Coordinates of C-alpha atoms and ligand atoms in Angstrom, one line a residue:
M105 CA -3.7 1.0 -8.3
C106 CA -3.3 3.4 -11.2
G107 CA -0.2 5.4 -11.4
I108 CA 0.2 8.9 -13.2
V109 CA 3.2 10.6 -14.3
G110 CA 3.6 13.8 -16.5
V111 CA 6.4 16.0 -17.5
I112 CA 6.6 19.5 -18.8
G113 CA 9.6 21.5 -20.1
K114 CA 11.9 18.7 -20.8
K115 CA 13.4 17.7 -24.2
N116 CA 12.8 14.0 -24.0
P117 CA 9.4 13.7 -22.2
A118 CA 8.7 10.2 -23.5
K119 CA 11.8 8.6 -21.7
I120 CA 11.1 10.3 -18.6
I121 CA 7.6 9.2 -18.5
I122 CA 8.3 5.6 -19.3
Q123 CA 11.2 5.6 -16.5
G124 CA 8.6 7.1 -14.0
L125 CA 5.9 4.5 -15.3
E126 CA 8.6 1.6 -14.5
K127 CA 9.2 3.1 -10.9
L128 CA 5.2 2.8 -10.6
E129 CA 4.7 -0.7 -11.7
Y130 CA 5.2 -2.0 -8.0
R131 CA 1.6 -0.4 -7.4
G132 CA 0.2 -3.0 -9.7
Y133 CA -1.5 -2.6 -13.1
D134 CA -2.8 -4.4 -16.2
S135 CA -2.2 -2.0 -19.1
A136 CA -0.1 1.3 -19.7
G137 CA -0.4 4.2 -21.9
I138 CA 1.4 7.6 -22.9
F139 CA 0.8 10.7 -24.7
V140 CA 3.7 13.3 -25.7
T141 CA 2.9 16.5 -27.6
G142 CA 4.7 20.0 -28.1
K143 CA 4.9 23.2 -30.0
N144 CA 5.5 21.2 -33.2
K145 CA 1.9 20.1 -32.8
Q146 CA 2.9 16.5 -33.7
D147 CA 1.4 14.3 -31.1
Y148 CA 1.9 10.7 -29.8
L149 CA -0.8 8.3 -28.3
V150 CA 0.6 4.6 -27.5
K151 CA -1.2 2.5 -25.3
S152 CA -0.8 -1.1 -24.6
K153 CA -2.3 -4.1 -22.5
G154 CA 0.3 -5.7 -20.3
R155 CA 3.5 -4.6 -18.9
I156 CA 5.5 -1.4 -19.5
K157 CA 7.8 -3.3 -21.8
E158 CA 5.1 -4.0 -24.2
L159 CA 4.2 -0.3 -24.3
K160 CA 8.0 0.5 -24.9
A161 CA 8.2 -1.9 -27.8
K162 CA 5.3 -0.1 -29.6
L163 CA 6.9 3.5 -28.9
P164 CA 8.5 5.1 -32.1
Q165 CA 12.3 5.7 -32.0
E166 CA 12.0 9.2 -31.8
I167 CA 9.4 11.3 -30.0
N168 CA 9.5 14.8 -30.2
G169 CA 7.7 17.1 -27.8
E170 CA 8.2 19.2 -24.6
I171 CA 4.7 17.8 -22.6
G172 CA 3.6 14.5 -21.8
I173 CA 1.4 12.3 -19.5
G174 CA 1.7 8.5 -18.9
H175 CA -0.5 6.1 -17.1
T176 CA -0.4 2.5 -15.6
R177 CA -4.1 1.4 -15.1
W178 CA -5.5 -1.2 -12.7
A179 CA -8.9 -1.8 -14.1
T180 CA -12.0 -1.1 -12.1
H181 CA -14.6 0.0 -15.0
G182 CA -13.8 -1.8 -18.2
R183 CA -11.8 -4.9 -18.9
P184 CA -8.0 -4.3 -19.1
S185 CA -7.4 -3.7 -22.8
E186 CA -5.7 -1.3 -25.3
L187 CA -9.0 0.6 -25.7
N188 CA -9.4 0.9 -22.1
A189 CA -6.1 1.9 -21.0
H190 CA -5.3 5.6 -20.5
P191 CA -4.7 8.4 -21.6
H192 CA -8.3 9.0 -22.9
T193 CA -9.0 11.5 -25.5
S194 CA -12.2 13.5 -26.2
E195 CA -14.5 12.6 -29.3
D196 CA -12.7 15.4 -31.3
N197 CA -9.3 14.3 -29.8
R198 CA -8.7 17.8 -28.5
F199 CA -8.5 16.9 -24.8
V200 CA -6.3 14.1 -23.3
L201 CA -6.7 12.8 -19.8
V202 CA -5.5 10.2 -17.4
H203 CA -7.2 9.3 -14.0
N204 CA -6.5 7.4 -11.0
G205 CA -9.7 6.8 -8.9
V206 CA -13.2 5.9 -9.5
I207 CA -16.1 8.3 -10.9
Q208 CA -19.1 7.1 -9.0
N209 CA -21.6 8.9 -10.7
F210 CA -20.5 8.3 -14.1
E211 CA -23.6 6.6 -15.5
E212 CA -25.8 9.7 -14.4
V213 CA -23.3 12.1 -16.0
K214 CA -23.5 10.2 -19.2
A215 CA -27.3 10.3 -19.2
K216 CA -27.4 14.0 -18.5
Y217 CA -24.6 15.6 -20.6
L218 CA -23.2 13.2 -23.0
T219 CA -26.0 11.6 -25.0
N220 CA -24.8 12.9 -28.0
Y221 CA -21.3 11.4 -27.7
T222 CA -20.3 8.1 -29.0
L223 CA -18.0 6.7 -26.3
K224 CA -14.8 4.6 -27.5
G225 CA -14.4 2.4 -24.2
D226 CA -16.1 1.2 -21.1
T227 CA -14.2 3.3 -18.6
D228 CA -15.6 5.8 -16.1
T229 CA -12.6 8.3 -17.0
E230 CA -13.8 8.6 -20.5
I231 CA -17.0 10.4 -19.4
V232 CA -14.7 13.2 -17.7
V233 CA -13.0 14.1 -20.8
Q234 CA -15.9 14.2 -22.8
L235 CA -17.4 16.4 -20.5
I236 CA -14.7 18.8 -20.4
D237 CA -14.9 18.7 -24.2
H238 CA -18.7 19.3 -23.9
F239 CA -18.4 22.4 -21.7
V240 CA -15.8 23.9 -23.9
L241 CA -17.7 23.6 -27.0
T242 CA -21.2 24.2 -25.7
E243 CA -20.6 26.8 -23.1
K244 CA -17.7 28.4 -24.7
L245 CA -15.9 28.0 -21.5
T246 CA -11.9 27.9 -21.4
T247 CA -10.4 24.6 -20.5
K248 CA -9.5 25.5 -17.0
E249 CA -13.1 26.7 -16.4
A250 CA -14.6 23.6 -18.3
F251 CA -12.3 21.3 -15.9
R252 CA -13.4 23.0 -12.7
K253 CA -17.0 22.8 -13.8
T254 CA -16.5 19.1 -14.3
L255 CA -14.9 18.5 -11.0
A256 CA -17.8 20.0 -9.3
I257 CA -20.1 17.6 -11.1
I258 CA -18.3 14.5 -10.8
E259 CA -18.6 12.4 -7.7
G260 CA -15.7 9.9 -6.4
S261 CA -12.0 9.8 -6.0
Y262 CA -9.7 11.0 -8.7
A263 CA -6.3 12.2 -9.6
F264 CA -6.3 13.7 -13.0
A265 CA -3.6 15.0 -15.3
L266 CA -5.3 16.9 -18.3
V267 CA -3.6 18.1 -21.6
D268 CA -5.4 20.4 -24.2
K269 CA -3.7 20.1 -27.5
E270 CA -4.4 23.5 -28.3
E271 CA -2.4 24.8 -25.1
P272 CA 0.6 22.7 -25.4
D273 CA 2.6 24.5 -22.7
V274 CA 0.4 23.6 -19.7
I275 CA -0.7 20.4 -17.9
Y276 CA -3.9 20.8 -15.5
V277 CA -4.1 18.5 -12.4
A278 CA -6.7 17.9 -9.8
K279 CA -7.0 15.5 -7.0
N280 CA -9.7 14.2 -4.9
K281 CA -8.8 11.0 -2.3
S282 CA -6.2 9.7 -4.8
P283 CA -2.6 10.8 -4.3
L284 CA -0.7 13.3 -6.8
L285 CA 2.2 15.4 -6.2
I286 CA 4.0 17.9 -8.3
G287 CA 7.8 17.8 -8.8
L288 CA 9.6 21.0 -9.4
G289 CA 12.6 21.4 -11.3
K290 CA 14.8 24.2 -13.2
N291 CA 12.5 25.2 -16.2
F292 CA 10.6 21.8 -16.0
N293 CA 8.0 20.5 -13.5
V294 CA 6.7 16.9 -13.3
I295 CA 3.7 15.4 -11.8
C296 CA 3.4 11.9 -10.3
S297 CA 1.5 9.5 -7.9
D298 CA 4.3 9.1 -5.9
A299 CA 7.8 11.0 -5.5
M300 CA 9.5 7.8 -6.1
A301 CA 8.5 7.9 -10.0
M302 CA 10.2 11.1 -10.5
I303 CA 13.3 11.2 -8.0
E304 CA 15.6 11.0 -10.7
E305 CA 14.3 14.0 -12.0
T306 CA 13.8 16.3 -8.7
K307 CA 13.8 15.9 -4.8
R308 CA 11.6 18.9 -4.4
F309 CA 7.7 18.5 -4.4
V310 CA 4.6 20.3 -3.6
E311 CA 1.6 18.4 -2.1
I312 CA -1.9 18.9 -3.6
A313 CA -4.9 19.0 -1.3
D314 CA -8.4 17.5 -2.3
Q315 CA -10.5 19.5 -4.8
E316 CA -7.7 21.8 -5.7
L317 CA -6.9 22.5 -9.4
V318 CA -3.3 23.1 -10.3
T319 CA -2.0 24.5 -13.6
V320 CA 1.5 23.3 -14.3
W321 CA 3.7 25.2 -16.4
A322 CA 7.4 24.4 -17.3
D323 CA 8.6 27.3 -15.3
A324 CA 5.8 27.7 -12.8
I325 CA 2.6 26.1 -11.1
Q326 CA -0.4 27.6 -9.9
I327 CA -2.9 26.0 -7.2
E328 CA -6.3 27.0 -6.8
D329 CA -9.0 25.8 -4.3
A330 CA -12.3 24.7 -5.5
K331 CA -13.7 28.2 -5.8
G332 CA -10.9 29.6 -7.8
N333 CA -9.0 31.3 -4.9
L334 CA -5.2 31.2 -5.1
V335 CA -3.4 28.9 -2.7
R336 CA 0.3 29.3 -1.6
R337 CA 1.9 26.0 -0.5
E338 CA 5.6 25.7 0.2
S339 CA 7.5 22.8 -1.4
Y340 CA 9.5 20.0 0.7
E341 CA 12.3 17.8 -0.1
A342 CA 11.4 14.1 -0.6
Q343 CA 13.5 12.2 1.8
L344 CA 14.3 9.6 -0.7
T345 CA 17.3 8.6 -2.7
L346 CA 17.6 6.6 -6.0
N347 CA 19.7 3.9 -3.8
D348 CA 16.2 3.4 -1.6
I349 CA 14.3 2.3 -4.5
E350 CA 16.7 0.2 -6.3
K351 CA 17.2 -3.5 -5.9
G352 CA 20.7 -3.5 -6.4
T353 CA 22.2 -7.2 -6.8
Y354 CA 18.8 -8.8 -5.5
P355 CA 16.6 -10.8 -8.1
Y356 CA 13.3 -9.3 -6.5
Y357 CA 12.6 -6.5 -4.2
M358 CA 10.6 -9.0 -2.0
L359 CA 13.9 -10.7 -1.1
K360 CA 15.7 -7.4 -0.5
E361 CA 12.8 -6.2 1.7
I362 CA 13.0 -9.5 3.8
D363 CA 16.7 -8.9 4.2
D364 CA 16.0 -5.4 5.1
Q365 CA 14.0 -6.2 8.5
P366 CA 16.9 -6.4 11.0
A367 CA 17.9 -2.8 9.8
V368 CA 14.5 -1.6 9.8
M369 CA 14.3 -2.9 13.6
R370 CA 17.4 -1.1 14.6
K371 CA 16.5 1.9 12.7
L372 CA 13.2 2.0 14.9
I373 CA 15.2 1.7 18.1
Q374 CA 17.2 4.8 16.9
A375 CA 14.1 7.0 15.6
Y376 CA 12.1 6.4 18.8
S377 CA 14.9 6.6 21.4
N378 CA 15.6 9.7 23.3
N379 CA 19.0 11.1 24.5
Q380 CA 18.7 8.7 27.5
Q381 CA 18.2 5.7 25.1
E382 CA 14.7 5.3 26.3
L383 CA 11.9 4.7 23.9
T384 CA 9.6 7.6 23.4
I385 CA 6.6 8.7 21.4
S386 CA 5.1 12.2 21.5
Q387 CA 3.4 13.5 24.8
E388 CA 0.3 14.5 23.0
I389 CA -0.3 10.7 21.7
V390 CA 0.4 9.5 25.2
T391 CA -2.2 11.9 26.5
D392 CA -4.7 11.1 23.8
I393 CA -4.4 7.2 24.6
L394 CA -4.3 7.7 28.4
N395 CA -7.7 9.7 28.1
S396 CA -9.4 6.8 26.2
D397 CA -11.2 3.9 27.5
R398 CA -10.8 1.7 24.2
I399 CA -8.7 1.5 21.1
Y400 CA -9.9 0.6 17.7
I401 CA -7.3 -0.5 15.2
V402 CA -8.5 -0.1 11.8
A403 CA -6.5 -1.7 8.8
C404 CA -6.5 -3.8 5.9
G405 CA -4.9 -7.0 4.7
T406 CA -1.2 -7.3 6.1
S407 CA -1.7 -4.4 8.2
W408 CA -4.7 -5.7 9.8
H409 CA -2.8 -8.8 10.7
A410 CA -0.1 -6.5 12.3
G411 CA -3.2 -5.1 14.1
W412 CA -4.0 -8.2 16.1
V413 CA -0.4 -8.9 17.2
G414 CA -0.7 -5.1 18.3
K415 CA -3.9 -5.8 20.2
Q416 CA -2.2 -8.4 22.4
M417 CA 0.6 -6.1 22.9
L418 CA -1.4 -3.2 23.8
E419 CA -3.7 -4.9 26.1
Q420 CA -1.1 -6.7 28.0
Y421 CA 0.9 -3.7 28.7
T422 CA -1.7 -0.9 28.9
S423 CA -4.7 -2.8 30.1
T424 CA -6.9 -0.9 27.7
P425 CA -9.3 -2.9 25.5
V426 CA -8.5 -3.1 22.1
E427 CA -10.8 -3.9 18.9
V428 CA -9.2 -4.7 15.5
H429 CA -11.3 -3.9 12.6
L430 CA -11.2 -4.5 8.7
A431 CA -11.5 -1.0 7.4
S432 CA -13.8 -2.0 4.6
E433 CA -16.3 -3.4 7.0
F434 CA -16.0 -0.8 9.9
G435 CA -16.6 2.2 7.8
Y436 CA -20.3 0.9 6.4
N437 CA -20.9 -1.2 9.7
M438 CA -19.6 0.8 12.6
P439 CA -19.9 -1.1 16.1
I440 CA -21.3 0.7 19.1
L441 CA -18.1 2.9 19.9
A442 CA -16.9 3.3 23.6
K443 CA -17.2 6.5 25.3
K444 CA -13.6 7.5 24.8
P445 CA -12.4 6.0 21.7
F446 CA -9.0 6.2 20.3
F447 CA -8.3 5.1 16.6
I448 CA -5.3 3.7 15.3
F449 CA -4.9 3.5 11.4
L450 CA -2.1 1.0 10.3
S451 CA -1.2 1.5 6.7
Q452 CA 2.2 1.0 4.8
S453 CA 1.0 3.4 2.0
G454 CA -1.2 5.6 4.1
E455 CA -3.2 5.9 0.9
T456 CA -5.7 3.1 1.4
A457 CA -9.2 4.2 0.5
D458 CA -10.9 1.7 2.6
S459 CA -9.1 2.8 5.7
R460 CA -9.3 6.6 4.6
Q461 CA -13.0 6.4 4.4
V462 CA -13.1 5.3 8.0
L463 CA -10.6 8.1 8.9
V464 CA -13.0 10.7 7.5
K465 CA -16.0 9.3 9.4
I466 CA -14.0 9.4 12.6
N467 CA -12.7 13.1 12.1
E468 CA -16.4 14.2 11.5
L469 CA -17.0 12.6 14.8
T470 CA -13.9 14.5 16.3
Y471 CA -12.3 11.3 17.7
P472 CA -8.5 11.4 18.2
S473 CA -6.5 9.2 15.6
L474 CA -3.0 8.1 15.1
T475 CA -1.9 7.0 11.6
I476 CA 1.0 4.6 11.7
T477 CA 2.3 4.5 8.3
N478 CA 5.6 4.3 6.1
A479 CA 4.6 7.3 4.1
A480 CA 5.2 10.7 5.7
G481 CA 2.9 13.1 4.1
S482 CA 0.4 10.4 3.0
T483 CA -3.4 11.1 3.1
L484 CA -4.0 9.1 6.3
S485 CA -1.1 10.6 7.7
R486 CA -2.2 14.3 7.0
E487 CA -5.8 13.5 7.9
A488 CA -5.1 11.7 11.1
K489 CA -4.5 13.9 14.5
H490 CA -1.0 12.0 15.0
T491 CA 1.6 10.0 13.0
L492 CA 4.2 7.7 13.8
L493 CA 6.4 6.6 11.0
L494 CA 7.7 3.0 10.2
H495 CA 11.0 4.0 9.0
A496 CA 11.0 1.0 6.8
G497 CA 12.3 2.5 3.6
P498 CA 10.2 2.3 0.6
E499 CA 8.5 -1.2 0.1
I500 CA 8.0 -1.9 -3.6
A501 CA 7.3 -5.7 -3.8
V502 CA 3.4 -5.8 -3.7
A503 CA 3.6 -8.4 -0.9
S504 CA 4.2 -6.4 2.3
T505 CA 7.1 -7.9 4.5
K506 CA 9.2 -5.3 6.1
A507 CA 6.3 -3.0 6.7
Y508 CA 4.3 -5.7 8.7
T509 CA 7.5 -6.5 11.0
A510 CA 7.9 -2.4 11.5
Q511 CA 4.3 -2.0 12.2
I512 CA 4.5 -4.7 15.1
A513 CA 7.6 -3.1 16.2
V514 CA 6.1 0.5 16.3
L515 CA 2.8 -1.1 18.3
A516 CA 5.4 -2.6 20.8
I517 CA 6.9 0.8 21.3
V518 CA 3.6 2.4 21.9
A519 CA 2.5 -0.4 24.1
K520 CA 5.5 -0.2 26.3
V521 CA 5.3 3.7 26.5
I522 CA 1.7 3.8 27.3
G523 CA 2.3 0.9 29.8
E524 CA 4.7 2.5 31.5
A525 CA 3.1 5.8 31.8
K526 CA 0.4 3.6 33.5
G527 CA 2.6 2.1 35.6
N528 CA 2.1 -1.5 34.2
L529 CA 4.6 -3.7 35.7
K530 CA 5.0 -5.7 32.5
A531 CA 5.7 -2.4 30.6
L532 CA 8.1 -1.1 33.2
N533 CA 10.1 -4.7 33.2
I534 CA 10.6 -5.2 29.6
D535 CA 13.9 -3.6 28.2
L536 CA 12.4 -3.1 24.8
V537 CA 15.7 -1.8 23.2
H538 CA 17.4 -4.9 24.0
E539 CA 14.5 -7.1 23.0
L540 CA 14.1 -5.6 19.7
S541 CA 18.0 -5.8 19.2
M542 CA 17.6 -9.3 19.9
V543 CA 14.7 -9.7 17.2
A544 CA 17.1 -7.9 14.6
Q545 CA 19.7 -10.6 15.4
A546 CA 17.2 -13.5 15.5
M547 CA 16.1 -12.2 12.0
E548 CA 19.6 -12.2 10.8
V549 CA 20.0 -15.8 11.7
L550 CA 17.1 -16.8 9.9
I551 CA 17.9 -14.8 6.6
S552 CA 21.2 -16.5 6.5
R553 CA 19.4 -19.7 6.3
K554 CA 17.4 -19.1 3.3
E555 CA 18.8 -22.4 1.5
V556 CA 16.7 -24.3 4.1
L557 CA 13.6 -22.4 3.4
E558 CA 14.2 -23.0 -0.1
E559 CA 14.4 -26.7 0.2
Y560 CA 11.1 -26.9 2.4
A561 CA 9.3 -24.6 -0.3
Q562 CA 10.2 -27.6 -2.6
T563 CA 9.4 -30.2 -0.1
Y564 CA 6.3 -29.1 1.1
L565 CA 4.8 -26.6 -1.2
E566 CA 5.7 -28.1 -4.9
D567 CA 2.8 -29.1 -6.8
T568 CA 0.2 -28.4 -3.8
R569 CA -3.2 -26.8 -4.5
N570 CA -3.7 -25.6 -0.9
A571 CA -1.9 -25.3 2.2
F572 CA -2.9 -24.4 5.8
Y573 CA -1.0 -22.5 8.5
I574 CA -2.0 -23.1 12.0
G575 CA -1.3 -21.6 15.4
R576 CA -2.8 -20.4 18.6
G577 CA -2.5 -16.9 20.1
I578 CA 0.0 -14.7 18.4
D579 CA 0.9 -17.6 16.3
Y580 CA -2.6 -17.8 14.9
Y581 CA -2.2 -14.2 13.9
V582 CA 1.1 -14.9 12.1
S583 CA -0.5 -17.8 10.6
M584 CA -3.0 -15.6 9.0
E585 CA -0.2 -13.5 7.7
A586 CA 1.9 -16.2 6.5
A587 CA -1.2 -17.7 4.3
L588 CA -1.8 -14.4 2.8
K589 CA 1.9 -14.3 1.9
L590 CA 1.8 -17.4 0.3
K591 CA -1.5 -17.2 -1.5
E592 CA -0.9 -13.5 -2.7
I593 CA 2.0 -14.4 -4.9
S594 CA 2.2 -18.2 -5.6
Y595 CA -1.5 -18.6 -6.0
I596 CA -1.5 -21.5 -3.8
Q597 CA -5.0 -21.5 -2.0
A598 CA -3.7 -21.2 1.6
E599 CA -5.5 -20.3 4.8
G600 CA -4.4 -19.3 8.4
F601 CA -6.3 -21.2 11.1
A602 CA -6.6 -21.0 14.7
A603 CA -5.2 -24.5 15.5
G604 CA -8.2 -25.5 17.8
E605 CA -10.7 -24.3 15.2
L606 CA -9.6 -26.7 12.4
K607 CA -11.3 -29.6 13.9
H608 CA -14.6 -27.7 13.8
G609 CA -14.9 -28.1 9.8
T610 CA -11.8 -27.2 7.8
I611 CA -10.1 -30.6 8.8
A612 CA -12.4 -32.1 6.2
L613 CA -10.1 -30.5 3.6
I614 CA -7.2 -32.5 4.7
E615 CA -6.1 -35.1 2.2
E616 CA -3.1 -37.3 1.8
G617 CA -0.2 -34.9 1.4
T618 CA -2.0 -31.4 2.3
P619 CA 0.6 -29.2 3.6
V620 CA -0.2 -28.1 7.2
L621 CA 2.6 -25.9 8.7
G622 CA 2.2 -25.1 12.3
I623 CA 3.7 -22.3 14.2
I624 CA 4.7 -22.8 17.8
T625 CA 6.2 -20.1 19.9
D626 CA 4.2 -20.1 23.1
A627 CA 5.1 -22.7 25.9
N628 CA 1.7 -22.4 27.4
I629 CA -0.1 -23.5 24.2
A630 CA 2.5 -25.5 22.5
S631 CA 1.0 -28.8 23.6
H632 CA -2.2 -28.2 22.1
T633 CA -1.0 -27.1 18.9
R634 CA 0.9 -30.3 18.6
S635 CA -2.2 -32.2 19.3
N636 CA -3.8 -30.2 16.4
L637 CA -0.9 -31.0 14.3
Q638 CA -0.9 -34.8 15.2
E639 CA -4.8 -34.6 14.2
V640 CA -4.1 -33.6 10.7
E641 CA -1.0 -36.0 10.3
T642 CA -3.1 -38.9 11.4
R643 CA -5.5 -37.8 8.3
G644 CA -2.5 -37.6 5.9
A645 CA -1.4 -34.2 6.0
H646 CA 2.2 -33.4 5.3
T647 CA 3.4 -31.2 8.5
L648 CA 6.2 -28.7 8.8
I649 CA 6.8 -27.5 12.2
I650 CA 8.2 -24.0 13.0
S651 CA 9.0 -23.8 16.7
M652 CA 10.8 -21.3 18.9
S653 CA 13.8 -22.3 20.7
G654 CA 12.8 -23.3 24.3
V655 CA 9.4 -25.2 23.0
E656 CA 10.9 -27.0 20.3
K657 CA 11.2 -30.8 19.7
A658 CA 13.9 -32.7 18.1
T659 CA 11.7 -33.5 15.2
D660 CA 10.6 -29.9 14.5
Q661 CA 11.7 -28.9 10.9
L662 CA 12.8 -25.2 11.9
V663 CA 13.9 -24.0 15.3
L664 CA 13.5 -20.3 15.7
P665 CA 16.2 -18.2 18.0
K666 CA 14.1 -17.5 21.2
V667 CA 13.1 -13.7 21.7
H668 CA 10.8 -12.1 24.2
P669 CA 7.2 -13.8 24.1
M670 CA 5.6 -10.5 23.2
L671 CA 7.8 -10.2 20.2
T672 CA 7.8 -13.6 18.6
A673 CA 5.8 -12.7 15.7
L674 CA 8.5 -10.5 14.5
V675 CA 10.8 -13.7 14.2
S676 CA 8.4 -16.4 13.3
V677 CA 7.0 -14.5 10.2
V678 CA 10.3 -14.5 8.6
P679 CA 10.5 -18.1 7.4
C680 CA 6.9 -17.9 6.2
Q681 CA 7.7 -14.9 4.1
L682 CA 10.8 -16.8 2.7
L683 CA 8.6 -20.1 2.0
A684 CA 6.2 -17.8 0.3
Y685 CA 9.2 -16.3 -1.8
Y686 CA 10.7 -19.6 -2.6
A687 CA 7.4 -21.4 -3.7
T688 CA 6.6 -18.5 -6.0
L689 CA 10.0 -18.8 -7.6
Q690 CA 9.6 -22.5 -8.0
R691 CA 6.4 -22.1 -9.9
G692 CA 8.0 -19.6 -12.1
Y693 CA 5.9 -16.5 -11.2
D694 CA 6.7 -12.9 -10.9
V695 CA 7.3 -12.5 -7.0
D696 CA 7.2 -8.8 -6.9
K697 CA 4.1 -8.2 -9.2
P698 CA 1.4 -11.0 -8.5
R699 CA -1.5 -11.1 -10.8
N700 CA -4.6 -8.9 -10.0
L701 CA -3.0 -7.0 -7.1
A702 CA -2.0 -3.4 -6.4
K703 CA 0.6 -2.2 -3.9
S704 CA -1.5 1.0 -3.1
V705 CA -5.3 0.2 -3.0
T706 CA -6.7 3.6 -3.6
V707 CA -10.4 2.4 -4.5
E708 CA -12.9 1.3 -2.2
Ligands
LIG36 C1 -0.3 -7.7 1.4 C2 -0.7 -6.4 1.3 C3 -1.8 -5.9 1.6 C4 -1.8 -4.7 2.4 C5 -3.1 -4.1 2.1 C6 -3.2 -2.8 3.0 O1 1.0 -8.2 1.1 O2 0.4 -5.7 1.2 O3 -2.8 -6.8 2.3 O4 -1.4 -4.4 3.5 O5 -3.8 -3.7 0.8 O6 -2.3 -1.6 2.6 P1 -1.6 -0.6 3.7 O7 -1.0 -1.0 4.6 O8 -1.0 0.3 2.6 O9 -2.9 0.2 4.1

């Protein structure tokens, strides 16, 4: 989704803004722009469709100024184009604005206030900058007053950075539902959608709450609530180093992040172990879950897939029924809830708007909730009653890999701890620390066999238009994730199916050479999945079988090291991630930045 950066008080703001935008590239975008001004009154507004490198190529050699804002746009209203790229300017070019989010009532605002304005592009954002201009001109308000009045009128989600060319020593910012942070420096300050963008400039950040308006000078900031009351808020140090966000010798972040997974498993063991080397989570979470009669897991995409594996683990270890819901459906189609529901929000970014709108409703209903996220301090983390962190380190490739496995590992820890508290025998008997260490080792074995997966990608996925992953139980849940990985980066139309369901319709799609990849880790259902693979093979499918040691057959193409039956997803997903990675490379696409996708989906 859109990314915002800004800087005030530094000599070369353009350079810092471009570097910041490059660090936000992972969020997904289709155009970018930058505005720089300063006391010399000369200003630069440069925008470009496409990548940051195209924007960079358009920038003049020298850009003087002390203040600037930049933006990467992921189009919602108006096609990706130079005209629709941010920053947007008011009709008289005095005000310059960047925006992340969606203004829902922009049509009404336009009709009510802006009939005299000629709009330059098709975005909802332009309405906002014109409205500020309108209030300054017609009501003689100060810029800050006009901004505040505008914020009270517009509806929707936003993070804004506003510059008034007549006040070239200040940036006004505000947010509602979309992320934005202020970074504090010595005689300079920065703004950014994600601390990662400005970590080279500062490690000290201040959060902004929804509906606050912040005035940012080079040497001070002032936070006010919606009514104009001053707000005091301490800064915090971001636990992030430049190393965390660089890909080093790796060609792509995705490959680095796949390789990070064994280390993440070990980090999680450490993070959730007490002095007696027992896994533990906060007692308040345990109490809330023990008091509930049903757990609802709410998530999107890959996190939703992790939720399905989590359901299996939680039900088996805690005997509490678990429902898994897509956030985008749940919010507007809420099922009849149990008497004492407990909500788990799974979100790598902690910013996903679909999940957040559910959390807002859950909070209104005063039900207890837990966010499991990779982003401490993210919106979902702040707004849920409890948080458990994924400790996966920044995940920059758009396709989620290590966050998925970290989510499953954290859910396993929750299942074990709650199960133990309930005296469940399965939970008491599993040595999860040991089993997760075995998972880390198994992941390492697979990661060391990359060339095999590279070859399979070539043999099975080259030139194909579509592909199917099939499995049963946990293997079905992994099949859904494996298919999502493949389709989102290689653009092969891939679907994950419950193996037994294929023959109820989808088998009609099987043609000579259609790749069908079977995942088999569970001895109880192995023979059934094998029969389904046989059925498609008879119809011409090109089958590849990924099985787990103990249920393998000599003809299986890949045998996974054996791990605890509850944790097989953590291992079987790794070759699927690698297959997606290599299939994408072989097709010549950008692995880390697939078309149309955004890393952090901050619009509903
Ligand atoms: C796919 C992927 C997405 C996200 C989804 C939810 O690789 O990354 O499907 O899982 O957009 O994002 P989070 O987990 O940040 O809420």
